[in-house]
mmCIF file of C-alpha atoms and ligand atoms in Angstrom:
data_model
loop_
_atom_site.group_PDB
_atom_site.id
_atom_site.type_symbol
_atom_site.label_atom_id
_atom_site.label_comp_id
_atom_site.label_asym_id
_atom_site.label_seq_id
_atom_site.Cartn_x
_atom_site.Cartn_y
_atom_site.Cartn_z
ATOM 1 C CA MET A 1 -15.442 -13.329 -9.758
ATOM 2 C CA LYS A 2 -14.002 -15.430 -6.698
ATOM 3 C CA ILE A 3 -10.951 -13.368 -5.131
ATOM 4 C CA LEU A 4 -8.371 -14.162 -2.449
ATOM 5 C CA VAL A 5 -7.084 -11.304 -0.788
ATOM 6 C CA THR A 6 -4.073 -11.574 1.332
ATOM 7 C CA GLY A 7 -3.831 -9.041 4.464
ATOM 8 C CA GLY A 8 -7.353 -8.255 4.090
ATOM 9 C CA ALA A 9 -7.232 -7.541 7.508
ATOM 10 C CA GLY A 10 -4.872 -4.433 7.167
ATOM 11 C CA TYR A 11 -5.456 -0.819 6.175
ATOM 12 C CA ILE A 12 -5.446 -1.253 2.420
ATOM 13 C CA GLY A 13 -6.684 -4.740 2.169
ATOM 14 C CA SER A 14 -9.623 -4.013 4.277
ATOM 15 C CA PHE A 15 -11.046 -1.369 1.824
ATOM 16 C CA MET A 16 -10.350 -3.928 -1.093
ATOM 17 C CA VAL A 17 -12.567 -6.567 0.512
ATOM 18 C CA LYS A 18 -15.404 -3.900 0.703
ATOM 19 C CA ARG A 19 -14.995 -2.555 -2.498
ATOM 20 C CA LEU A 20 -14.733 -6.382 -3.994
ATOM 21 C CA ILE A 21 -17.884 -7.291 -2.171
ATOM 22 C CA SER A 22 -19.795 -4.008 -3.036
ATOM 23 C CA ARG A 23 -19.309 -5.437 -6.816
ATOM 24 C CA GLY A 24 -20.765 -8.536 -5.912
ATOM 25 C CA ASP A 25 -17.526 -10.642 -5.962
ATOM 26 C CA LYS A 26 -17.122 -13.796 -3.843
ATOM 27 C CA VAL A 27 -14.237 -13.026 -1.522
ATOM 28 C CA HIS A 28 -11.864 -15.019 0.530
ATOM 29 C CA VAL A 29 -9.242 -13.264 3.046
ATOM 30 C CA ILE A 30 -5.939 -14.755 4.712
ATOM 31 C CA ASP A 31 -4.396 -12.960 7.071
ATOM 32 C CA SER A 32 -2.260 -13.957 10.464
ATOM 33 C CA LEU A 33 -3.681 -10.655 12.223
ATOM 34 C CA GLU A 34 -0.480 -10.039 13.409
ATOM 35 C CA ARG A 35 -0.728 -6.473 12.270
ATOM 36 C CA GLY A 36 -4.326 -6.336 10.992
ATOM 37 C CA HIS A 37 -7.466 -6.055 12.557
ATOM 38 C CA LYS A 38 -10.087 -8.950 12.476
ATOM 39 C CA ASP A 39 -13.104 -6.179 13.000
ATOM 40 C CA ALA A 40 -11.799 -4.521 9.710
ATOM 41 C CA ILE A 41 -12.866 -7.314 7.558
ATOM 42 C CA ASP A 42 -16.115 -7.120 6.009
ATOM 43 C CA SER A 43 -18.518 -9.655 7.459
ATOM 44 C CA GLU A 44 -19.316 -11.073 4.120
ATOM 45 C CA ALA A 45 -15.943 -12.158 3.281
ATOM 46 C CA ILE A 46 -14.878 -15.595 4.050
ATOM 47 C CA PHE A 47 -11.911 -15.272 6.397
ATOM 48 C CA HIS A 48 -8.944 -17.657 7.032
ATOM 49 C CA GLN A 49 -6.495 -16.546 9.637
ATOM 50 C CA MET A 50 -3.330 -18.146 9.059
ATOM 51 C CA ASN A 51 0.236 -17.166 7.853
ATOM 52 C CA LEU A 52 1.074 -16.976 4.324
ATOM 53 C CA MET A 53 4.027 -19.405 5.059
ATOM 54 C CA ASP A 54 1.897 -21.851 6.481
ATOM 55 C CA TRP A 55 2.129 -24.179 3.208
ATOM 56 C CA ASP A 56 -0.340 -26.851 4.229
ATOM 57 C CA GLU A 57 -3.060 -24.479 5.546
ATOM 58 C CA VAL A 58 -2.841 -22.156 2.449
ATOM 59 C CA GLU A 59 -2.900 -24.814 -0.006
ATOM 60 C CA GLN A 60 -6.065 -25.918 1.547
ATOM 61 C CA VAL A 61 -7.497 -22.721 0.721
ATOM 62 C CA PHE A 62 -6.361 -22.823 -2.559
ATOM 63 C CA SER A 63 -7.490 -26.322 -3.258
ATOM 64 C CA SER A 64 -11.073 -25.975 -2.111
ATOM 65 C CA SER A 65 -11.982 -22.738 -4.012
ATOM 66 C CA GLN A 66 -10.744 -21.887 -7.672
ATOM 67 C CA PHE A 67 -9.752 -18.367 -7.280
ATOM 68 C CA ASP A 68 -10.021 -16.267 -10.524
ATOM 69 C CA ALA A 69 -7.571 -13.882 -9.025
ATOM 70 C CA VAL A 70 -5.461 -13.252 -5.904
ATOM 71 C CA ILE A 71 -4.897 -9.733 -4.699
ATOM 72 C CA HIS A 72 -1.571 -9.859 -2.244
ATOM 73 C CA PHE A 73 -1.522 -7.204 0.135
ATOM 74 C CA ALA A 74 -0.037 -9.239 3.157
ATOM 75 C CA GLY A 75 3.392 -8.004 4.017
ATOM 76 C CA TYR A 76 5.503 -5.706 6.417
ATOM 77 C CA ILE A 77 5.407 -2.184 5.467
ATOM 78 C CA SER A 78 7.848 -0.223 7.597
ATOM 79 C CA MET A 79 11.188 0.974 5.734
ATOM 80 C CA GLU A 80 12.882 1.673 9.287
ATOM 81 C CA GLU A 81 12.306 -1.659 10.634
ATOM 82 C CA SER A 82 13.295 -3.270 7.307
ATOM 83 C CA ALA A 83 17.035 -1.370 7.881
ATOM 84 C CA ARG A 84 16.955 -2.881 11.351
ATOM 85 C CA ASP A 85 16.066 -6.505 10.369
ATOM 86 C CA PRO A 86 16.361 -7.082 6.808
ATOM 87 C CA GLY A 87 15.589 -10.875 7.216
ATOM 88 C CA LEU A 88 12.332 -10.308 8.607
ATOM 89 C CA TYR A 89 11.509 -8.723 5.318
ATOM 90 C CA PHE A 90 13.095 -10.804 2.877
ATOM 91 C CA CYS A 91 11.244 -13.731 4.711
ATOM 92 C CA ASN A 92 7.901 -11.978 5.025
ATOM 93 C CA ASN A 93 7.369 -10.030 2.010
ATOM 94 C CA THR A 94 9.849 -11.982 -0.614
ATOM 95 C CA SER A 95 9.763 -15.787 0.418
ATOM 96 C CA GLY A 96 6.115 -15.267 1.654
ATOM 97 C CA SER A 97 5.213 -13.793 -1.603
ATOM 98 C CA LEU A 98 6.925 -16.611 -3.782
ATOM 99 C CA GLU A 99 4.715 -19.070 -1.891
ATOM 100 C CA ILE A 100 1.753 -17.500 -2.863
ATOM 101 C CA ILE A 101 2.666 -17.246 -6.190
ATOM 102 C CA GLU A 102 3.621 -21.065 -6.202
ATOM 103 C CA HIS A 103 0.434 -21.940 -4.771
ATOM 104 C CA CYS A 104 -1.109 -20.129 -7.723
ATOM 105 C CA LYS A 105 0.754 -22.014 -10.144
ATOM 106 C CA ARG A 106 -0.207 -25.312 -8.526
ATOM 107 C CA ASN A 107 -3.944 -24.241 -8.357
ATOM 108 C CA ASN A 108 -4.153 -23.003 -11.873
ATOM 109 C CA VAL A 109 -4.790 -19.350 -10.815
ATOM 110 C CA LYS A 110 -3.973 -16.933 -13.605
ATOM 111 C CA ASN A 111 -4.238 -13.484 -12.219
ATOM 112 C CA PHE A 112 -2.021 -11.959 -9.710
ATOM 113 C CA ILE A 113 -2.237 -8.247 -8.235
ATOM 114 C CA PHE A 114 0.837 -7.055 -6.313
ATOM 115 C CA SER A 115 1.083 -4.426 -3.629
ATOM 116 C CA SER A 116 4.806 -2.719 -4.841
ATOM 117 C CA THR A 117 6.013 0.640 -3.573
ATOM 118 C CA ALA A 118 7.740 3.824 -4.983
ATOM 119 C CA GLY A 119 10.226 2.480 -2.529
ATOM 120 C CA VAL A 120 11.779 0.344 -5.391
ATOM 121 C CA TYR A 121 13.029 3.515 -7.120
ATOM 122 C CA GLY A 122 15.199 4.890 -4.195
ATOM 123 C CA ASN A 123 16.307 8.209 -4.511
ATOM 124 C CA PRO A 124 14.903 9.646 -7.859
ATOM 125 C CA ILE A 125 16.965 10.958 -10.645
ATOM 126 C CA LYS A 126 13.923 12.515 -12.201
ATOM 127 C CA ILE A 127 10.978 13.959 -10.704
ATOM 128 C CA PRO A 128 7.869 13.270 -11.151
ATOM 129 C CA ILE A 129 9.101 9.183 -11.394
ATOM 130 C CA PRO A 130 7.989 7.158 -14.628
ATOM 131 C CA GLU A 131 7.694 3.432 -14.440
ATOM 132 C CA ASP A 132 10.741 3.122 -16.429
ATOM 133 C CA HIS A 133 13.225 5.202 -14.018
ATOM 134 C CA PRO A 134 16.041 2.848 -12.635
ATOM 135 C CA THR A 135 14.901 0.826 -9.506
ATOM 136 C CA ASN A 136 17.827 1.184 -6.952
ATOM 137 C CA PRO A 137 16.080 0.821 -3.394
ATOM 138 C CA VAL A 138 17.842 2.124 -0.636
ATOM 139 C CA ASN A 139 16.291 -0.319 1.844
ATOM 140 C CA PRO A 140 15.733 -3.938 2.271
ATOM 141 C CA TYR A 141 11.707 -3.065 2.269
ATOM 142 C CA GLY A 142 11.931 -1.605 -1.165
ATOM 143 C CA GLU A 143 14.336 -4.560 -2.331
ATOM 144 C CA SER A 144 11.934 -7.253 -0.851
ATOM 145 C CA LYS A 145 9.108 -5.879 -3.291
ATOM 146 C CA LEU A 146 11.397 -5.441 -6.198
ATOM 147 C CA MET A 147 12.677 -8.947 -5.650
ATOM 148 C CA VAL A 148 8.844 -10.114 -5.903
ATOM 149 C CA GLU A 149 8.335 -7.847 -9.115
ATOM 150 C CA LYS A 150 11.189 -9.758 -10.375
ATOM 151 C CA ILE A 151 9.933 -13.314 -9.652
ATOM 152 C CA LEU A 152 6.057 -12.184 -11.110
ATOM 153 C CA SER A 153 8.303 -11.428 -14.288
ATOM 154 C CA TRP A 154 9.691 -14.857 -14.702
ATOM 155 C CA PHE A 155 6.323 -16.567 -13.664
ATOM 156 C CA ASN A 156 4.630 -14.751 -16.639
ATOM 157 C CA LYS A 157 7.259 -15.792 -18.929
ATOM 158 C CA ILE A 158 7.360 -19.314 -17.802
ATOM 159 C CA ASP A 159 3.899 -20.232 -16.563
ATOM 160 C CA GLY A 160 1.788 -17.506 -18.438
ATOM 161 C CA LEU A 161 0.798 -15.863 -14.833
ATOM 162 C CA SER A 162 -0.756 -12.531 -15.708
ATOM 163 C CA TYR A 163 0.210 -9.828 -13.219
ATOM 164 C CA ALA A 164 -0.023 -6.239 -11.876
ATOM 165 C CA CYS A 165 2.726 -4.794 -9.907
ATOM 166 C CA LEU A 166 1.100 -1.626 -8.310
ATOM 167 C CA ARG A 167 3.759 0.994 -7.306
ATOM 168 C CA TYR A 168 2.004 2.856 -4.514
ATOM 169 C CA PHE A 169 2.864 6.252 -3.741
ATOM 170 C CA ASN A 170 1.681 7.116 -0.073
ATOM 171 C CA ALA A 171 -1.540 5.353 0.908
ATOM 172 C CA SER A 172 -3.612 7.666 2.939
ATOM 173 C CA GLY A 173 -7.095 8.942 4.362
ATOM 174 C CA ALA A 174 -9.942 6.765 5.376
ATOM 175 C CA ALA A 175 -13.607 5.998 4.624
ATOM 176 C CA ILE A 176 -15.965 9.157 3.734
ATOM 177 C CA ASP A 177 -17.964 8.630 7.006
ATOM 178 C CA GLY A 178 -14.972 7.929 9.241
ATOM 179 C CA SER A 179 -16.051 4.273 9.729
ATOM 180 C CA MET A 180 -12.567 2.704 8.215
ATOM 181 C CA GLY A 181 -9.033 4.125 8.201
ATOM 182 C CA GLU A 182 -5.631 3.403 8.972
ATOM 183 C CA ALA A 183 -4.321 1.874 12.477
ATOM 184 C CA HIS A 184 -0.843 0.555 12.163
ATOM 185 C CA ASP A 185 0.907 -0.076 15.465
ATOM 186 C CA PRO A 186 3.496 1.501 15.637
ATOM 187 C CA GLU A 187 2.297 4.266 13.498
ATOM 188 C CA THR A 188 5.000 5.607 10.927
ATOM 189 C CA HIS A 189 3.137 7.748 8.451
ATOM 190 C CA ILE A 190 2.767 11.298 8.607
ATOM 191 C CA ILE A 191 -0.818 11.849 8.466
ATOM 192 C CA PRO A 192 -1.972 9.774 11.496
ATOM 193 C CA LYS A 193 0.981 11.128 13.718
ATOM 194 C CA ALA A 194 0.051 14.579 12.921
ATOM 195 C CA ILE A 195 -3.373 13.885 13.966
ATOM 196 C CA GLU A 196 -2.140 12.047 16.849
ATOM 197 C CA ALA A 197 -0.213 15.206 17.978
ATOM 198 C CA ALA A 198 -3.602 17.292 17.605
ATOM 199 C CA LEU A 199 -5.766 14.900 19.532
ATOM 200 C CA ASN A 200 -3.376 14.850 22.420
ATOM 201 C CA ASN A 201 -1.795 18.191 22.006
ATOM 202 C CA ASN A 202 1.604 16.767 21.816
ATOM 203 C CA GLU A 203 4.149 18.082 19.409
ATOM 204 C CA PHE A 204 4.820 17.002 16.283
ATOM 205 C CA LYS A 205 8.535 15.893 15.164
ATOM 206 C CA MET A 206 9.513 17.355 11.435
ATOM 207 C CA PHE A 207 12.314 15.633 10.221
ATOM 208 C CA GLY A 208 14.583 17.820 8.368
ATOM 209 C CA THR A 209 13.825 21.337 7.096
ATOM 210 C CA ASP A 210 16.873 21.770 4.638
ATOM 211 C CA TYR A 211 15.877 19.562 1.777
ATOM 212 C CA GLN A 212 15.986 20.613 -1.855
ATOM 213 C CA THR A 213 12.060 21.592 -1.958
ATOM 214 C CA GLN A 214 10.375 24.900 -1.899
ATOM 215 C CA ASP A 215 9.799 24.928 1.800
ATOM 216 C CA GLY A 216 12.629 22.663 2.794
ATOM 217 C CA THR A 217 10.531 19.514 4.059
ATOM 218 C CA CYS A 218 10.171 16.516 2.034
ATOM 219 C CA VAL A 219 7.735 16.001 -0.575
ATOM 220 C CA ARG A 220 5.331 13.076 -1.158
ATOM 221 C CA ASP A 221 2.368 12.220 -3.834
ATOM 222 C CA TYR A 222 -0.469 11.186 -1.465
ATOM 223 C CA ILE A 223 -3.377 8.763 -2.925
ATOM 224 C CA HIS A 224 -6.388 8.277 -1.024
ATOM 225 C CA VAL A 225 -7.050 4.763 0.106
ATOM 226 C CA LEU A 226 -10.446 4.877 -2.048
ATOM 227 C CA ASP A 227 -8.632 5.781 -4.872
ATOM 228 C CA LEU A 228 -5.769 3.219 -4.410
ATOM 229 C CA VAL A 229 -8.434 0.434 -4.511
ATOM 230 C CA GLU A 230 -9.970 1.788 -7.774
ATOM 231 C CA ALA A 231 -6.591 1.019 -9.211
ATOM 232 C CA HIS A 232 -6.681 -2.288 -8.328
ATOM 233 C CA ILE A 233 -10.159 -2.839 -10.021
ATOM 234 C CA LEU A 234 -8.826 -1.376 -13.080
ATOM 235 C CA ALA A 235 -5.819 -3.604 -12.943
ATOM 236 C CA LEU A 236 -8.136 -6.570 -12.374
ATOM 237 C CA GLU A 237 -10.089 -5.701 -15.427
ATOM 238 C CA LYS A 238 -7.128 -5.364 -17.509
ATOM 239 C CA LEU A 239 -5.530 -8.728 -16.500
ATOM 240 C CA VAL A 240 -8.887 -10.360 -17.377
ATOM 241 C CA LYS A 241 -8.877 -8.534 -20.669
ATOM 242 C CA ASP A 242 -5.381 -8.548 -21.858
ATOM 243 C CA LYS A 243 -3.254 -10.899 -20.393
ATOM 244 C CA GLY A 244 0.416 -9.982 -19.491
ATOM 245 C CA GLY A 245 2.655 -8.534 -16.921
ATOM 246 C CA TYR A 246 2.248 -4.814 -16.064
ATOM 247 C CA ILE A 247 3.748 -2.278 -13.887
ATOM 248 C CA TYR A 248 1.867 0.956 -12.689
ATOM 249 C CA ASN A 249 2.580 3.691 -10.413
ATOM 250 C CA VAL A 250 -0.221 4.589 -8.435
ATOM 251 C CA GLY A 251 0.041 8.242 -7.361
ATOM 252 C CA THR A 252 -1.492 11.619 -8.400
ATOM 253 C CA GLY A 253 1.383 13.308 -10.015
ATOM 254 C CA LYS A 254 1.181 16.020 -7.316
ATOM 255 C CA GLY A 255 3.305 16.225 -4.233
ATOM 256 C CA TYR A 256 2.930 18.178 -1.057
ATOM 257 C CA SER A 257 5.263 19.041 1.445
ATOM 258 C CA ASN A 258 5.424 17.750 4.916
ATOM 259 C CA LYS A 259 4.809 21.269 6.268
ATOM 260 C CA GLU A 260 1.811 21.666 3.981
ATOM 261 C CA VAL A 261 0.041 18.247 5.285
ATOM 262 C CA VAL A 262 1.044 19.621 9.138
ATOM 263 C CA GLU A 263 -0.755 22.865 8.162
ATOM 264 C CA MET A 264 -3.845 21.199 6.556
ATOM 265 C CA VAL A 265 -4.004 18.808 9.683
ATOM 266 C CA LYS A 266 -3.885 21.863 11.985
ATOM 267 C CA LYS A 267 -6.538 23.753 9.531
ATOM 268 C CA ILE A 268 -9.085 20.538 9.550
ATOM 269 C CA SER A 269 -8.550 19.916 13.559
ATOM 270 C CA GLY A 270 -8.480 23.565 14.540
ATOM 271 C CA ILE A 271 -5.799 22.630 17.005
ATOM 272 C CA ASN A 272 -2.551 24.602 16.735
ATOM 273 C CA PHE A 273 -0.134 21.789 18.436
ATOM 274 C CA PRO A 274 3.657 22.452 18.429
ATOM 275 C CA ILE A 275 6.101 21.423 16.024
ATOM 276 C CA VAL A 276 9.656 20.532 16.824
ATOM 277 C CA GLU A 277 12.086 20.866 14.007
ATOM 278 C CA LEU A 278 14.893 17.866 14.037
ATOM 279 C CA GLU A 279 17.665 16.846 11.844
ATOM 280 C CA ARG A 280 16.884 15.029 8.778
ATOM 281 C CA ARG A 281 16.361 11.073 9.028
ATOM 282 C CA SER A 282 18.815 8.856 6.773
ATOM 283 C CA GLY A 283 17.496 7.723 3.755
ATOM 284 C CA ASP A 284 14.550 10.131 2.972
ATOM 285 C CA ALA A 285 14.607 11.569 -0.753
ATOM 286 C CA ASP A 286 13.782 15.095 -1.047
ATOM 287 C CA SER A 287 10.751 14.652 -3.441
ATOM 288 C CA LEU A 288 9.079 11.523 -4.636
ATOM 289 C CA VAL A 289 6.354 12.298 -6.874
ATOM 290 C CA ALA A 290 4.666 9.719 -9.360
ATOM 291 C CA ASP A 291 4.164 9.970 -12.963
ATOM 292 C CA SER A 292 0.872 8.565 -13.084
ATOM 293 C CA SER A 293 0.421 9.191 -16.698
ATOM 294 C CA LYS A 294 1.052 5.205 -17.597
ATOM 295 C CA ILE A 295 -2.069 4.025 -15.255
ATOM 296 C CA ARG A 296 -4.308 7.284 -16.571
ATOM 297 C CA ASN A 297 -3.899 6.533 -20.413
ATOM 298 C CA GLU A 298 -3.856 2.802 -20.193
ATOM 299 C CA LEU A 299 -6.309 1.913 -17.478
ATOM 300 C CA GLY A 300 -8.519 5.357 -17.402
ATOM 301 C CA PHE A 301 -7.250 6.016 -13.655
ATOM 302 C CA ASN A 302 -8.826 9.270 -12.419
ATOM 303 C CA PRO A 303 -8.591 9.833 -8.619
ATOM 304 C CA LYS A 304 -11.154 11.575 -7.144
ATOM 305 C CA TYR A 305 -10.281 11.701 -3.377
ATOM 306 C CA SER A 306 -6.585 12.640 -3.508
ATOM 307 C CA ASP A 307 -6.426 15.964 -2.859
ATOM 308 C CA LEU A 308 -5.245 16.720 0.595
ATOM 309 C CA GLU A 309 -8.143 18.519 1.913
ATOM 310 C CA THR A 310 -10.221 15.364 1.437
ATOM 311 C CA ILE A 311 -7.480 13.027 2.749
ATOM 312 C CA VAL A 312 -6.953 14.972 5.892
ATOM 313 C CA LYS A 313 -10.711 15.488 6.517
ATOM 314 C CA THR A 314 -11.488 11.615 6.117
ATOM 315 C CA ALA A 315 -8.508 10.526 8.306
ATOM 316 C CA TRP A 316 -9.296 13.259 10.920
ATOM 317 C CA GLU A 317 -12.773 11.936 10.802
ATOM 318 C CA TYR A 318 -11.561 8.273 11.359
ATOM 319 C CA HIS A 319 -9.263 8.856 14.184
ATOM 320 C CA SER A 320 -10.976 11.844 16.134
ATOM 321 C CA LYS A 321 -13.691 9.022 16.243
ATOM 322 C CA ASN A 322 -11.486 5.795 16.857
ATOM 323 C CA SER A 323 -8.767 7.721 19.220
ATOM 324 C CA LYS A 324 -8.065 5.899 22.569
HETATM 325 N N1 NAD B 401 0.475 1.924 3.219
HETATM 326 C C1 NAD B 401 1.252 2.509 2.644
HETATM 327 O O1 NAD B 401 1.376 3.733 2.149
HETATM 328 C C2 NAD B 401 2.114 1.687 1.293
HETATM 329 C C3 NAD B 401 2.670 2.099 0.336
HETATM 330 C C4 NAD B 401 3.492 1.331 -0.715
HETATM 331 C C5 NAD B 401 3.193 -0.253 -0.543
HETATM 332 N N2 NAD B 401 2.485 -0.628 0.565
HETATM 333 C C6 NAD B 401 2.063 -2.113 0.589
HETATM 334 O O2 NAD B 401 0.794 -2.285 0.708
HETATM 335 C C7 NAD B 401 0.680 -3.610 1.425
HETATM 336 C C8 NAD B 401 -0.640 -3.175 2.278
HETATM 337 O O3 NAD B 401 -0.137 -2.010 3.216
HETATM 338 P P1 NAD B 401 -1.245 -1.705 4.467
HETATM 339 O O4 NAD B 401 -0.607 -0.270 4.752
HETATM 340 O O5 NAD B 401 -2.549 -1.894 4.385
HETATM 341 O O6 NAD B 401 -0.441 -2.652 5.725
HETATM 342 P P2 NAD B 401 -0.997 -3.145 6.823
HETATM 343 O O7 NAD B 401 0.027 -3.761 7.858
HETATM 344 O O8 NAD B 401 -2.153 -2.503 7.534
HETATM 345 O O9 NAD B 401 -1.712 -4.671 6.445
HETATM 346 C C9 NAD B 401 -1.008 -5.578 6.058
HETATM 347 C C10 NAD B 401 -1.546 -7.187 6.533
HETATM 348 O O10 NAD B 401 -0.660 -8.270 6.410
HETATM 349 C C11 NAD B 401 -0.869 -9.402 7.165
HETATM 350 N N3 NAD B 401 0.376 -9.873 7.194
HETATM 351 C C12 NAD B 401 1.423 -9.442 7.230
HETATM 352 N N4 NAD B 401 2.405 -10.549 6.876
HETATM 353 C C13 NAD B 401 1.442 -11.551 7.041
HETATM 354 C C14 NAD B 401 1.853 -13.116 6.883
HETATM 355 N N5 NAD B 401 2.948 -13.637 6.659
HETATM 356 N N6 NAD B 401 0.685 -13.975 6.932
HETATM 357 C C15 NAD B 401 -0.427 -13.375 6.928
HETATM 358 N N7 NAD B 401 -0.612 -12.095 7.084
HETATM 359 C C16 NAD B 401 0.239 -11.298 6.946
HETATM 360 C C17 NAD B 401 -0.763 -8.334 8.642
HETATM 361 O O11 NAD B 401 -1.460 -9.020 9.426
HETATM 362 C C18 NAD B 401 -1.878 -7.273 7.924
HETATM 363 O O12 NAD B 401 -3.117 -7.341 8.403
HETATM 364 C C19 NAD B 401 1.837 -4.215 2.170
HETATM 365 O O13 NAD B 401 2.420 -5.102 1.281
HETATM 366 C C20 NAD B 401 2.600 -2.778 1.881
HETATM 367 O O14 NAD B 401 4.150 -3.156 1.675
HETATM 368 C C21 NAD B 401 1.794 0.152 1.268
#
């Protein structure tokens, strides 16, 4: 298939590009590189450095190749940043996505996979969280993604665009050989932050130890990036086979507490870095764990790398090789 991957220089997008190329797809990448890395893009992909919102340039990419599908990762990812600057998120994540969807319409691209987030649920009233749980984002990041989900449902109804919104829980881990991994700047995710503390023997900041969880720290559902990418392959196969609009959680259904995560980083690294316990941050839910039965039952999703030990081992391998 001929596939356009936006955000293919980012963490998850670069793994997706590699996986598509390994199955023989022809892959184009659009990325501005403002938050990605050119060297993360597989050399067999055709790379177009441009912003999603450069209408004429992006239209040129669409009109010169008839894509079978678009997998849309490009966007900003920080809840904290979105709470400081909501306009940035509604512009880049919502308007940027709308423009890509509109290019699909004009160029007769019929399949679209969207990187959504568990953040669309807000503070859950039910754990594990099924897809039909109420959506009530607590920050502009989650809202910016939910708006795109709604936009897609209209393009499906009116224009016949088939789509899958994949609501990722916590993407994590790295290539098994440590050759590719997560390199956000600034980094806000707990596993790379804890690894950074181990590598530099800095203190690790634990925000909140009085949550309603078994050890008082937040519980999250971690999905290894290799499993996450596989969920996109399954979603793509689904869209090609059964036209429609689909929403799937991508998580494992098992949660790990922040304390468990940090203990695992200590175990894998062999470094007993100090932990400082701080007040809660606002907006952190006690527990966010996916009900992953829909994607397992409908698409046969079966994560292979998403146990905490494999996630942390692969992330450690990557960061210890690439630490500056
Ligand atoms: N990482 C996670 O745990 C997680 C969880 C839920 C959802 N998501 C979503 O998955 C997607 C990918 O996440 P990631 O962790 O790989 O992020 P990332 O920041 O590593 O990658 C995003 C890429 O998009 C590019 N980009 C951003 N805005 C652009 C624009 N206007 N034009 C062109 N390129 C642009 C950046 O340069 C970057 O390379 C995002 O949409 C994110 O919201 C991620």
